[in-house]
Amino acid sequence: MYGPDFAADPQAVYQRLRALGPAAPVELAPGAHATLVTDYRAALEVLRSPEIFAKDARRWRALADGRVAADNPVVPMMAYRPNCLFSDGDAHRRLRQAVTDSLSRIDPNALRGYVERSADTLIDRFAGLGEADLLGAYAKVLPLLVFQQLFGCPPELGDRLVEGFSGIFDGVDAERADALIADSLVELIGLKHAEPGADMTSWLMAHHARLTDEELIHQHVVLIGAGTEPQQNLIANALRLLLSDDRFAGDLAGGSMPVEDALDEVLWLDPPMANYGVHYPVQDVDFGGVPLRAGEPVVVSFAAANTDPALLSDQRTGNRAHLAWSAGPHTCPAKDAARLIAAVAVEKLLDRLPDLELAVPADRLVWRPGPFHRALTALPVRFPPVHPTRPAPAPVHDLAASGVPASAGAPGAPYHPHQKQAETPGDSRWKASSVSSASSAPSPSTPPAVTSTARPPGSGPAERRRPWSFLGEWWRGQ
């Protein structure tokens, strides 16, 4: 599952594995063996049965006895860390509560506004060029700007963290990448001890769970890891689908909601985390005729389960029964925010550049190797150059408070990723209450973590919508 052949056509591999039963043996990386679950019902059984399938990777026998080397490229993604992803029972509940309580303090209206401003800033850089790589220039950078804001992270640390997470997802020099992440997070935690702010890092520190610094570091590993690499893949995969599939382009003229539909389709067919949800049987078990040994990794293929031929319906529009966000006690706690970020990013781009088209045929796009993600290497596009005609940027102090360098606000102005962050850590609109409060529980005034807010109407009933504009309310079915 680690070579270019698997990356080019993973569904062909899943189809062959299904012939072996609901789960089948695979090699994630040279020397790293696991069992991959490809059946939808079987995947739910694994994800919803913590008494049989544990998450604590200290049970991984092959790593403990040296059959898997410590420098194997999948180890940083699978080895135990003291965070909510690799814990069970009371430990999991304690660590996850700190995450969910901190996430609930994010104002979704402020999140949407920040994503929109960041998207405009990025689009302004290449709108006049007539061509761009939407992965490198947009989908990869936008989550970086968002998580720098959410975690109160200086840009230079953010760059290093993204480099590190890209390395462990790709399995390229993963040991160095893991060390880069650890060193950067140690520095971030130190900064927030000295100067807490209105950000996730400070809220986690102030939570009544009283996380240790080690726990804080590893909570950040799962939160930032999930908020950067998978987020960029969700954005890029949705754009690829919208620009290459005639079903969505054709629907535009009929007044449907292509962005929302495309996200549903991607989460079913090309989820950004295609294979993960690693579990370890607590004892030997017969799993639908497949023997599973205690302590040997069982990996859930979200992509294979979502395309299980046994599913009764292939109707995906508005259907949220996919497993892209996992299921059970380890369901992604930030799925609403993640989908909001992706949808705003896609909508904003297609509204600003309505005549986008792929610069190469869709079947020539290349997928990055790796057993866990579904990720493009690039997304080249072309379009008629558009010179920004947006209103003047917000005052400098507003941009600084939201974490966007002042120079980035002016259309066409250069952006320097290492420019120092504003002195004020975080944007006050992110928080529901002061981080210095004795309790970190959200206040009653905190807006619920809805996925969006209503958009203002157009300038008049006769106003003609541009072809790629978002046509309606958000998140049908939720």
Tab-separated table of C-alpha atoms in Angstrom:
chain	number	residue	atom	x	y	z
A	1	MET	CA	0.000	0.000	0.000
A	2	TYR	CA	2.999	2.307	-0.159
A	3	GLY	CA	3.942	2.374	-3.845
A	4	PRO	CA	2.815	4.483	-6.806
A	5	ASP	CA	0.616	1.687	-8.171
A	6	PHE	CA	-1.561	1.743	-5.064
A	7	ALA	CA	-1.695	5.547	-5.129
A	8	ALA	CA	-2.756	5.543	-8.790
A	9	ASP	CA	-5.657	3.102	-8.344
A	10	PRO	CA	-6.432	2.150	-4.731
A	11	GLN	CA	-9.953	0.987	-5.585
A	12	ALA	CA	-8.503	-1.835	-7.695
A	13	VAL	CA	-6.546	-2.980	-4.644
A	14	TYR	CA	-9.623	-2.788	-2.419
A	15	GLN	CA	-11.588	-4.862	-4.932
A	16	ARG	CA	-8.965	-7.623	-4.839
A	17	LEU	CA	-8.851	-7.552	-1.049
A	18	ARG	CA	-12.643	-7.890	-0.763
A	19	ALA	CA	-12.383	-11.352	-2.312
A	20	LEU	CA	-10.516	-12.447	0.851
A	21	GLY	CA	-13.318	-11.463	3.224
A	22	PRO	CA	-14.275	-8.411	5.295
A	23	ALA	CA	-10.605	-7.894	6.197
A	24	ALA	CA	-7.357	-8.932	4.523
A	25	PRO	CA	-3.591	-8.804	5.177
A	26	VAL	CA	-1.650	-5.862	3.739
A	27	GLU	CA	1.798	-4.310	3.977
A	28	LEU	CA	1.601	-0.641	4.902
A	29	ALA	CA	5.340	-0.064	4.432
A	30	PRO	CA	8.256	-2.448	4.005
A	31	GLY	CA	8.152	-4.720	7.049
A	32	ALA	CA	4.981	-3.177	8.538
A	33	HIS	CA	2.105	-5.637	8.214
A	34	ALA	CA	-1.523	-5.095	9.177
A	35	THR	CA	-5.049	-6.241	8.445
A	36	LEU	CA	-7.153	-3.867	6.340
A	37	VAL	CA	-10.929	-3.768	6.886
A	38	THR	CA	-12.736	-3.142	3.584
A	39	ASP	CA	-16.321	-4.044	4.538
A	40	TYR	CA	-18.617	-1.224	5.711
A	41	ARG	CA	-20.415	-3.181	8.441
A	42	ALA	CA	-17.171	-4.734	9.626
A	43	ALA	CA	-15.586	-1.280	9.795
A	44	LEU	CA	-18.423	-0.062	12.018
A	45	GLU	CA	-17.961	-3.100	14.251
A	46	VAL	CA	-14.288	-2.251	14.750
A	47	LEU	CA	-14.913	1.454	15.300
A	48	ARG	CA	-17.804	0.923	17.739
A	49	SER	CA	-16.410	-1.962	19.819
A	50	PRO	CA	-13.689	-0.532	22.096
A	51	GLU	CA	-14.021	-3.513	24.420
A	52	ILE	CA	-12.730	-5.759	21.586
A	53	PHE	CA	-10.622	-3.368	19.488
A	54	ALA	CA	-8.430	-0.977	21.474
A	55	LYS	CA	-6.678	2.183	20.264
A	56	ASP	CA	-3.687	2.135	22.626
A	57	ALA	CA	-0.754	1.452	20.286
A	58	ARG	CA	1.399	0.162	23.115
A	59	ARG	CA	-0.375	-3.107	22.301
A	60	TRP	CA	1.386	-3.209	18.904
A	61	ARG	CA	3.402	-6.398	19.337
A	62	ALA	CA	5.521	-6.147	16.211
A	63	LEU	CA	6.838	-2.735	17.242
A	64	ALA	CA	7.402	-3.800	20.844
A	65	ASP	CA	9.418	-6.906	19.913
A	66	GLY	CA	11.424	-5.244	17.128
A	67	ARG	CA	9.804	-6.880	14.104
A	68	VAL	CA	8.914	-3.331	13.024
A	69	ALA	CA	11.885	-0.984	13.317
A	70	ALA	CA	11.500	2.287	15.168
A	71	ASP	CA	12.462	4.184	12.006
A	72	ASN	CA	9.836	2.491	9.832
A	73	PRO	CA	7.997	5.252	7.922
A	74	VAL	CA	4.575	4.352	9.353
A	75	VAL	CA	5.682	4.475	13.002
A	76	PRO	CA	5.071	8.231	13.516
A	77	MET	CA	1.479	7.749	12.310
A	78	MET	CA	0.824	4.597	14.345
A	79	ALA	CA	2.989	4.570	17.486
A	80	TYR	CA	1.510	5.439	20.855
A	81	ARG	CA	1.207	9.060	21.918
A	82	PRO	CA	-0.505	10.234	25.129
A	83	ASN	CA	-3.402	11.921	23.344
A	84	CYS	CA	-7.074	11.244	22.719
A	85	LEU	CA	-6.431	9.329	19.475
A	86	PHE	CA	-4.317	6.590	21.074
A	87	SER	CA	-6.175	6.148	24.362
A	88	ASP	CA	-9.114	4.153	25.660
A	89	GLY	CA	-11.625	4.277	28.491
A	90	ASP	CA	-11.281	6.936	31.183
A	91	ALA	CA	-8.008	8.250	29.745
A	92	HIS	CA	-9.691	8.794	26.384
A	93	ARG	CA	-12.684	10.528	27.929
A	94	ARG	CA	-10.454	12.910	29.880
A	95	LEU	CA	-8.257	13.837	26.930
A	96	ARG	CA	-11.111	14.079	24.436
A	97	GLN	CA	-13.147	16.300	26.769
A	98	ALA	CA	-10.312	18.811	26.805
A	99	VAL	CA	-10.386	18.842	23.006
A	100	THR	CA	-14.151	19.088	22.586
A	101	ASP	CA	-14.486	21.793	25.241
A	102	SER	CA	-11.733	23.843	23.594
A	103	LEU	CA	-13.200	23.382	20.118
A	104	SER	CA	-16.589	24.542	21.407
A	105	ARG	CA	-15.063	27.907	22.295
A	106	ILE	CA	-14.432	28.721	18.641
A	107	ASP	CA	-16.951	31.184	17.244
A	108	PRO	CA	-18.011	29.638	13.895
A	109	ASN	CA	-18.879	33.080	12.523
A	110	ALA	CA	-15.360	34.294	13.252
A	111	LEU	CA	-13.944	31.091	11.764
A	112	ARG	CA	-15.875	31.607	8.552
A	113	GLY	CA	-14.804	35.230	8.347
A	114	TYR	CA	-11.176	34.371	8.900
A	115	VAL	CA	-11.239	31.649	6.216
A	116	GLU	CA	-12.845	34.061	3.762
A	117	ARG	CA	-10.248	36.771	4.399
A	118	SER	CA	-7.401	34.285	4.164
A	119	ALA	CA	-8.824	32.850	0.944
A	120	ASP	CA	-9.101	36.322	-0.602
A	121	THR	CA	-5.519	37.070	0.387
A	122	LEU	CA	-4.250	33.910	-1.315
A	123	ILE	CA	-6.389	34.339	-4.438
A	124	ASP	CA	-5.147	37.910	-4.848
A	125	ARG	CA	-1.613	36.567	-5.223
A	126	PHE	CA	-2.328	34.537	-8.361
A	127	ALA	CA	-5.602	35.920	-9.762
A	128	GLY	CA	-3.785	38.170	-12.214
A	129	LEU	CA	-1.452	35.441	-13.460
A	130	GLY	CA	-3.960	33.307	-15.353
A	131	GLU	CA	-2.546	30.061	-13.962
A	132	ALA	CA	-1.789	28.448	-10.618
A	133	ASP	CA	-1.160	25.219	-8.792
A	134	LEU	CA	-4.206	25.193	-6.531
A	135	LEU	CA	-2.599	22.666	-4.229
A	136	GLY	CA	0.628	24.515	-3.479
A	137	ALA	CA	-0.707	28.067	-3.807
A	138	TYR	CA	-4.083	27.602	-2.146
A	139	ALA	CA	-5.238	24.299	-0.631
A	140	LYS	CA	-1.995	23.739	1.258
A	141	VAL	CA	-1.523	27.304	2.485
A	142	LEU	CA	-5.073	28.083	3.609
A	143	PRO	CA	-5.186	25.461	6.416
A	144	LEU	CA	-1.757	26.710	7.507
A	145	LEU	CA	-3.109	30.244	7.965
A	146	VAL	CA	-6.172	28.923	9.780
A	147	PHE	CA	-4.315	26.729	12.229
A	148	GLN	CA	-1.764	29.475	12.937
A	149	GLN	CA	-4.708	31.587	14.022
A	150	LEU	CA	-6.519	28.839	15.929
A	151	PHE	CA	-3.449	27.724	17.856
A	152	GLY	CA	-1.803	31.130	18.260
A	153	CYS	CA	1.173	29.795	16.345
A	154	PRO	CA	3.857	32.138	14.935
A	155	PRO	CA	4.252	31.688	11.165
A	156	GLU	CA	7.809	30.352	11.312
A	157	LEU	CA	6.697	27.576	13.665
A	158	GLY	CA	3.709	26.899	11.448
A	159	ASP	CA	5.937	26.385	8.412
A	160	ARG	CA	8.046	23.844	10.292
A	161	LEU	CA	5.001	21.990	11.573
A	162	VAL	CA	3.487	21.687	8.099
A	163	GLU	CA	6.811	20.387	6.785
A	164	GLY	CA	6.895	17.831	9.564
A	165	PHE	CA	3.331	16.631	9.090
A	166	SER	CA	3.787	16.344	5.329
A	167	GLY	CA	6.802	14.138	6.004
A	168	ILE	CA	5.011	11.688	8.285
A	169	PHE	CA	1.974	11.428	5.988
A	170	ASP	CA	4.213	10.733	2.990
A	171	GLY	CA	6.491	8.416	4.941
A	172	VAL	CA	9.522	10.336	3.645
A	173	ASP	CA	12.263	10.650	6.278
A	174	ALA	CA	9.498	10.190	8.819
A	175	GLU	CA	11.833	10.023	11.814
A	176	ARG	CA	13.249	13.484	11.025
A	177	ALA	CA	9.734	14.787	10.382
A	178	ASP	CA	8.544	13.484	13.743
A	179	ALA	CA	11.464	15.204	15.505
A	180	LEU	CA	10.708	18.462	13.689
A	181	ILE	CA	7.103	18.334	14.907
A	182	ALA	CA	8.137	17.598	18.488
A	183	ASP	CA	10.718	20.399	18.637
A	184	SER	CA	8.298	22.928	17.129
A	185	LEU	CA	5.514	22.012	19.537
A	186	VAL	CA	7.820	22.236	22.547
A	187	GLU	CA	8.596	25.782	21.431
A	188	LEU	CA	4.911	26.627	20.922
A	189	ILE	CA	3.929	25.298	24.367
A	190	GLY	CA	6.717	27.356	25.924
A	191	LEU	CA	5.496	30.496	24.177
A	192	LYS	CA	1.942	29.974	25.427
A	193	HIS	CA	3.061	29.332	28.997
A	194	ALA	CA	4.736	32.733	28.869
A	195	GLU	CA	1.903	34.538	27.077
A	196	PRO	CA	-1.449	32.736	26.861
A	197	GLY	CA	-3.985	34.044	24.392
A	198	ALA	CA	-7.417	33.456	22.898
A	199	ASP	CA	-6.427	30.265	21.094
A	200	MET	CA	-6.729	26.484	21.257
A	201	THR	CA	-3.283	26.034	22.781
A	202	SER	CA	-4.060	28.321	25.701
A	203	TRP	CA	-7.535	26.849	26.206
A	204	LEU	CA	-6.127	23.332	26.387
A	205	MET	CA	-3.591	24.540	28.973
A	206	ALA	CA	-6.342	26.119	31.075
A	207	HIS	CA	-8.712	23.137	30.911
A	208	HIS	CA	-9.678	21.458	34.170
A	209	ALA	CA	-8.263	18.167	32.826
A	210	ARG	CA	-4.869	19.647	33.797
A	211	LEU	CA	-2.942	18.269	30.848
A	212	THR	CA	0.777	17.788	31.292
A	213	ASP	CA	3.135	19.420	28.811
A	214	GLU	CA	3.718	16.022	27.221
A	215	GLU	CA	-0.023	15.518	26.823
A	216	LEU	CA	-0.366	19.044	25.411
A	217	ILE	CA	2.285	18.342	22.805
A	218	HIS	CA	0.655	15.113	21.687
A	219	GLN	CA	-2.849	16.571	21.711
A	220	HIS	CA	-1.478	19.156	19.300
A	221	VAL	CA	-0.029	16.404	17.126
A	222	VAL	CA	-3.461	14.947	16.475
A	223	LEU	CA	-5.249	18.310	16.213
A	224	ILE	CA	-2.772	20.039	13.906
A	225	GLY	CA	-2.114	16.855	11.950
A	226	ALA	CA	-5.832	16.485	11.265
A	227	GLY	CA	-6.232	20.199	10.541
A	228	THR	CA	-3.544	20.587	7.896
A	229	GLU	CA	-2.778	17.580	5.689
A	230	PRO	CA	-6.300	16.046	5.546
A	231	GLN	CA	-7.829	19.527	5.262
A	232	GLN	CA	-5.718	20.437	2.242
A	233	ASN	CA	-6.622	17.093	0.643
A	234	LEU	CA	-10.331	17.676	1.201
A	235	ILE	CA	-10.118	21.101	-0.449
A	236	ALA	CA	-7.980	19.895	-3.368
A	237	ASN	CA	-10.003	16.722	-3.982
A	238	ALA	CA	-13.241	18.710	-4.034
A	239	LEU	CA	-11.788	21.207	-6.507
A	240	ARG	CA	-10.523	18.375	-8.710
A	241	LEU	CA	-13.996	16.848	-8.782
A	242	LEU	CA	-15.763	20.128	-9.534
A	243	LEU	CA	-13.346	20.936	-12.358
A	244	SER	CA	-13.312	17.487	-13.951
A	245	ASP	CA	-16.770	15.977	-13.554
A	246	ASP	CA	-19.459	17.141	-15.984
A	247	ARG	CA	-22.212	16.197	-13.529
A	248	PHE	CA	-21.307	19.132	-11.292
A	249	ALA	CA	-20.600	21.617	-14.063
A	250	GLY	CA	-23.903	20.702	-15.673
A	251	ASP	CA	-25.810	21.142	-12.429
A	252	LEU	CA	-24.727	24.754	-12.127
A	253	ALA	CA	-27.117	25.959	-14.791
A	254	GLY	CA	-29.970	24.193	-13.008
A	255	GLY	CA	-29.431	26.096	-9.792
A	256	SER	CA	-28.308	23.244	-7.530
A	257	MET	CA	-25.527	23.308	-4.948
A	258	PRO	CA	-22.395	21.849	-6.548
A	259	VAL	CA	-19.953	22.666	-3.757
A	260	GLU	CA	-21.963	20.864	-1.123
A	261	ASP	CA	-22.616	17.931	-3.432
A	262	ALA	CA	-18.949	17.713	-4.371
A	263	LEU	CA	-17.910	17.566	-0.733
A	264	ASP	CA	-20.351	14.713	-0.126
A	265	GLU	CA	-18.962	12.878	-3.144
A	266	VAL	CA	-15.348	13.353	-2.070
A	267	LEU	CA	-16.026	12.253	1.498
A	268	TRP	CA	-17.565	9.071	0.103
A	269	LEU	CA	-15.167	8.257	-2.730
A	270	ASP	CA	-11.871	10.074	-2.057
A	271	PRO	CA	-11.791	10.806	1.688
A	272	PRO	CA	-8.646	12.730	2.613
A	273	MET	CA	-7.741	10.036	5.145
A	274	ALA	CA	-8.416	6.936	3.077
A	275	ASN	CA	-7.041	4.346	5.509
A	276	TYR	CA	-6.464	4.844	9.209
A	277	GLY	CA	-8.516	4.223	12.369
A	278	VAL	CA	-5.836	1.814	13.617
A	279	HIS	CA	-7.027	-0.598	16.331
A	280	TYR	CA	-5.546	-3.581	18.164
A	281	PRO	CA	-7.585	-6.644	19.163
A	282	VAL	CA	-7.360	-7.127	22.923
A	283	GLN	CA	-7.393	-10.897	22.355
A	284	ASP	CA	-7.369	-13.316	19.425
A	285	VAL	CA	-10.692	-13.042	17.615
A	286	ASP	CA	-12.489	-14.593	14.662
A	287	PHE	CA	-13.648	-11.639	12.598
A	288	GLY	CA	-16.172	-12.813	10.019
A	289	GLY	CA	-14.023	-15.832	9.255
A	290	VAL	CA	-10.776	-13.844	9.332
A	291	PRO	CA	-8.516	-14.693	12.313
A	292	LEU	CA	-7.118	-11.601	14.025
A	293	ARG	CA	-4.308	-11.906	16.545
A	294	ALA	CA	-4.165	-9.805	19.682
A	295	GLY	CA	-1.860	-6.844	19.336
A	296	GLU	CA	-1.603	-6.923	15.551
A	297	PRO	CA	-2.802	-3.688	13.889
A	298	VAL	CA	-6.213	-3.577	12.256
A	299	VAL	CA	-6.534	-0.604	9.893
A	300	VAL	CA	-9.944	0.629	8.752
A	301	SER	CA	-10.161	1.540	5.088
A	302	PHE	CA	-12.641	4.390	5.130
A	303	ALA	CA	-12.383	4.618	1.334
A	304	ALA	CA	-13.027	0.903	0.769
A	305	ALA	CA	-15.844	0.749	3.317
A	306	ASN	CA	-17.545	3.753	1.719
A	307	THR	CA	-17.525	1.984	-1.671
A	308	ASP	CA	-18.551	-1.422	-0.322
A	309	PRO	CA	-20.737	-3.029	-3.047
A	310	ALA	CA	-23.028	-4.344	-0.302
A	311	LEU	CA	-24.250	-0.844	0.555
A	312	LEU	CA	-27.884	-0.584	-0.416
A	313	SER	CA	-27.679	2.767	-2.165
A	314	ASP	CA	-25.123	4.683	-4.168
A	315	GLN	CA	-27.018	7.947	-3.595
A	316	ARG	CA	-24.419	10.185	-1.987
A	317	THR	CA	-25.864	13.686	-2.344
A	318	GLY	CA	-26.877	14.799	1.134
A	319	ASN	CA	-25.988	11.376	2.565
A	320	ARG	CA	-23.711	11.712	5.592
A	321	ALA	CA	-23.422	8.006	6.473
A	322	HIS	CA	-19.876	7.807	5.084
A	323	LEU	CA	-16.964	6.947	7.369
A	324	ALA	CA	-14.645	9.764	6.302
A	325	TRP	CA	-14.857	11.210	9.832
A	326	SER	CA	-14.569	7.732	11.400
A	327	ALA	CA	-17.303	6.552	13.820
A	328	GLY	CA	-17.803	5.480	17.409
A	329	PRO	CA	-15.989	7.030	20.375
A	330	HIS	CA	-13.168	8.307	18.152
A	331	THR	CA	-15.330	10.153	15.624
A	332	CYS	CA	-13.554	13.318	14.498
A	333	PRO	CA	-14.534	16.026	17.021
A	334	ALA	CA	-13.802	18.845	14.557
A	335	LYS	CA	-15.729	17.573	11.536
A	336	ASP	CA	-18.113	20.558	11.418
A	337	ALA	CA	-15.264	23.063	11.488
A	338	ALA	CA	-13.290	21.024	8.945
A	339	ARG	CA	-16.174	20.934	6.511
A	340	LEU	CA	-16.885	24.618	7.003
A	341	ILE	CA	-13.269	25.513	6.206
A	342	ALA	CA	-13.259	23.340	3.075
A	343	ALA	CA	-16.582	24.627	1.783
A	344	VAL	CA	-15.726	28.291	2.306
A	345	ALA	CA	-12.366	27.735	0.614
A	346	VAL	CA	-13.926	26.083	-2.435
A	347	GLU	CA	-16.835	28.492	-2.716
A	348	LYS	CA	-14.630	31.570	-2.404
A	349	LEU	CA	-12.212	30.366	-5.080
A	350	LEU	CA	-14.886	29.431	-7.595
A	351	ASP	CA	-16.768	32.661	-6.988
A	352	ARG	CA	-13.648	34.780	-7.524
A	353	LEU	CA	-12.412	32.781	-10.549
A	354	PRO	CA	-15.547	31.448	-12.269
A	355	ASP	CA	-13.766	30.336	-15.461
A	356	LEU	CA	-11.281	27.969	-13.827
A	357	GLU	CA	-10.316	24.857	-15.772
A	358	LEU	CA	-7.755	22.131	-15.296
A	359	ALA	CA	-4.493	22.768	-17.123
A	360	VAL	CA	-4.024	19.034	-17.754
A	361	PRO	CA	-6.513	16.201	-18.326
A	362	ALA	CA	-7.896	14.873	-15.051
A	363	ASP	CA	-6.456	11.408	-15.673
A	364	ARG	CA	-2.956	12.907	-15.787
A	365	LEU	CA	-3.129	14.279	-12.260
A	366	VAL	CA	-0.748	12.374	-9.989
A	367	TRP	CA	-1.598	11.030	-6.535
A	368	ARG	CA	1.001	11.001	-3.764
A	369	PRO	CA	2.116	7.564	-2.563
A	370	GLY	CA	1.351	6.605	1.017
A	371	PRO	CA	-0.914	4.091	2.735
A	372	PHE	CA	-3.025	6.534	4.734
A	373	HIS	CA	-4.009	9.579	2.688
A	374	ARG	CA	-5.655	10.339	-0.656
A	375	ALA	CA	-3.614	13.299	-1.823
A	376	LEU	CA	-2.669	14.941	-5.110
A	377	THR	CA	0.881	16.055	-5.900
A	378	ALA	CA	-0.386	19.165	-7.724
A	379	LEU	CA	-3.582	20.686	-9.136
A	380	PRO	CA	-2.598	22.925	-12.067
A	381	VAL	CA	-5.309	25.211	-13.456
A	382	ARG	CA	-5.661	28.085	-15.888
A	383	PHE	CA	-8.183	30.908	-16.132
A	384	PRO	CA	-8.561	34.383	-17.630
A	385	PRO	CA	-6.485	36.752	-15.478
A	386	VAL	CA	-8.643	38.691	-13.045
A	387	HIS	CA	-7.432	41.847	-11.358
A	388	PRO	CA	-8.905	42.262	-7.884
A	389	THR	CA	-11.818	44.657	-7.695
A	390	ARG	CA	-12.729	43.944	-4.093
A	391	PRO	CA	-13.235	46.754	-1.573
A	392	ALA	CA	-10.165	48.147	0.142
A	393	PRO	CA	-8.716	45.813	2.775
A	394	ALA	CA	-9.719	46.111	6.392
A	395	PRO	CA	-7.689	48.384	8.650
A	396	VAL	CA	-4.285	47.048	9.592
A	397	HIS	CA	-5.165	46.418	13.230
A	398	ASP	CA	-8.085	44.161	12.196
A	399	LEU	CA	-5.858	42.118	9.925
A	400	ALA	CA	-3.211	41.823	12.588
A	401	ALA	CA	-5.726	40.686	15.180
A	402	SER	CA	-6.883	37.936	12.842
A	403	GLY	CA	-3.353	36.741	12.261
A	404	VAL	CA	-2.966	37.900	8.650
A	405	PRO	CA	0.157	39.984	8.023
A	406	ALA	CA	-0.785	43.531	7.120
A	407	SER	CA	1.080	43.394	3.823
A	408	ALA	CA	-1.047	40.450	2.739
A	409	GLY	CA	-4.254	42.463	2.834
A	410	ALA	CA	-3.477	44.700	-0.116
A	411	PRO	CA	-4.289	43.143	-3.492
A	412	GLY	CA	-1.107	42.099	-5.218
A	413	ALA	CA	1.125	42.878	-2.247
A	414	PRO	CA	3.818	40.317	-1.463
A	415	TYR	CA	3.273	37.969	1.441
A	416	HIS	CA	6.187	36.825	3.578
A	417	PRO	CA	5.404	33.606	5.489
A	418	HIS	CA	8.042	34.353	8.126
A	419	GLN	CA	6.707	37.798	8.936
A	420	LYS	CA	6.239	38.179	12.683
A	421	GLN	CA	2.744	37.659	14.036
A	422	ALA	CA	0.860	40.491	15.672
A	423	GLU	CA	1.607	41.217	19.284
A	424	THR	CA	-1.957	40.393	20.304
A	425	PRO	CA	-2.089	36.568	20.454
A	426	GLY	CA	-5.276	35.391	18.820
A	427	ASP	CA	-8.430	37.183	17.842
A	428	SER	CA	-10.810	37.983	20.689
A	429	ARG	CA	-13.701	36.777	18.571
A	430	TRP	CA	-12.449	33.185	18.821
A	431	LYS	CA	-13.089	32.955	22.537
A	432	ALA	CA	-16.186	32.524	24.630
A	433	SER	CA	-14.548	33.526	27.889
A	434	SER	CA	-11.152	34.558	29.207
A	435	VAL	CA	-8.532	31.827	29.195
A	436	SER	CA	-7.496	32.924	32.656
A	437	SER	CA	-10.866	31.821	34.002
A	438	ALA	CA	-10.772	29.130	36.643
A	439	SER	CA	-12.992	26.955	34.491
A	440	SER	CA	-12.418	26.413	30.810
A	441	ALA	CA	-15.920	25.230	30.097
A	442	PRO	CA	-17.674	27.212	27.386
A	443	SER	CA	-19.932	29.980	28.575
A	444	PRO	CA	-23.670	29.819	27.801
A	445	SER	CA	-23.175	32.633	25.308
A	446	THR	CA	-20.853	30.569	23.126
A	447	PRO	CA	-22.513	30.061	19.741
A	448	PRO	CA	-23.102	26.371	19.028
A	449	ALA	CA	-20.641	24.792	16.626
A	450	VAL	CA	-22.871	25.089	13.618
A	451	THR	CA	-21.354	24.757	10.216
A	452	SER	CA	-22.319	28.131	8.815
A	453	THR	CA	-24.376	31.250	9.051
A	454	ALA	CA	-26.824	32.649	6.563
A	455	ARG	CA	-25.341	34.681	3.759
A	456	PRO	CA	-26.551	38.195	3.000
A	457	PRO	CA	-28.810	38.542	-0.043
A	458	GLY	CA	-27.570	39.874	-3.350
A	459	SER	CA	-27.962	43.465	-4.424
A	460	GLY	CA	-31.415	42.851	-5.843
A	461	PRO	CA	-33.759	40.176	-7.146
A	462	ALA	CA	-32.667	40.789	-10.710
A	463	GLU	CA	-28.986	40.322	-9.917
A	464	ARG	CA	-27.487	37.556	-12.046
A	465	ARG	CA	-25.435	35.055	-10.063
A	466	ARG	CA	-22.063	34.107	-11.466
A	467	PRO	CA	-21.847	30.481	-12.620
A	468	TRP	CA	-19.711	29.235	-9.709
A	469	SER	CA	-21.504	31.128	-6.943
A	470	PHE	CA	-22.836	29.188	-4.006
A	471	LEU	CA	-26.570	28.702	-4.570
A	472	GLY	CA	-28.380	28.311	-1.290
A	473	GLU	CA	-28.001	27.544	2.349
A	474	TRP	CA	-25.249	25.387	3.785
A	475	TRP	CA	-25.167	21.761	4.802
A	476	ARG	CA	-28.402	20.225	3.638
A	477	GLY	CA	-29.282	17.300	5.844
A	478	GLN	CA	-27.648	18.499	9.077
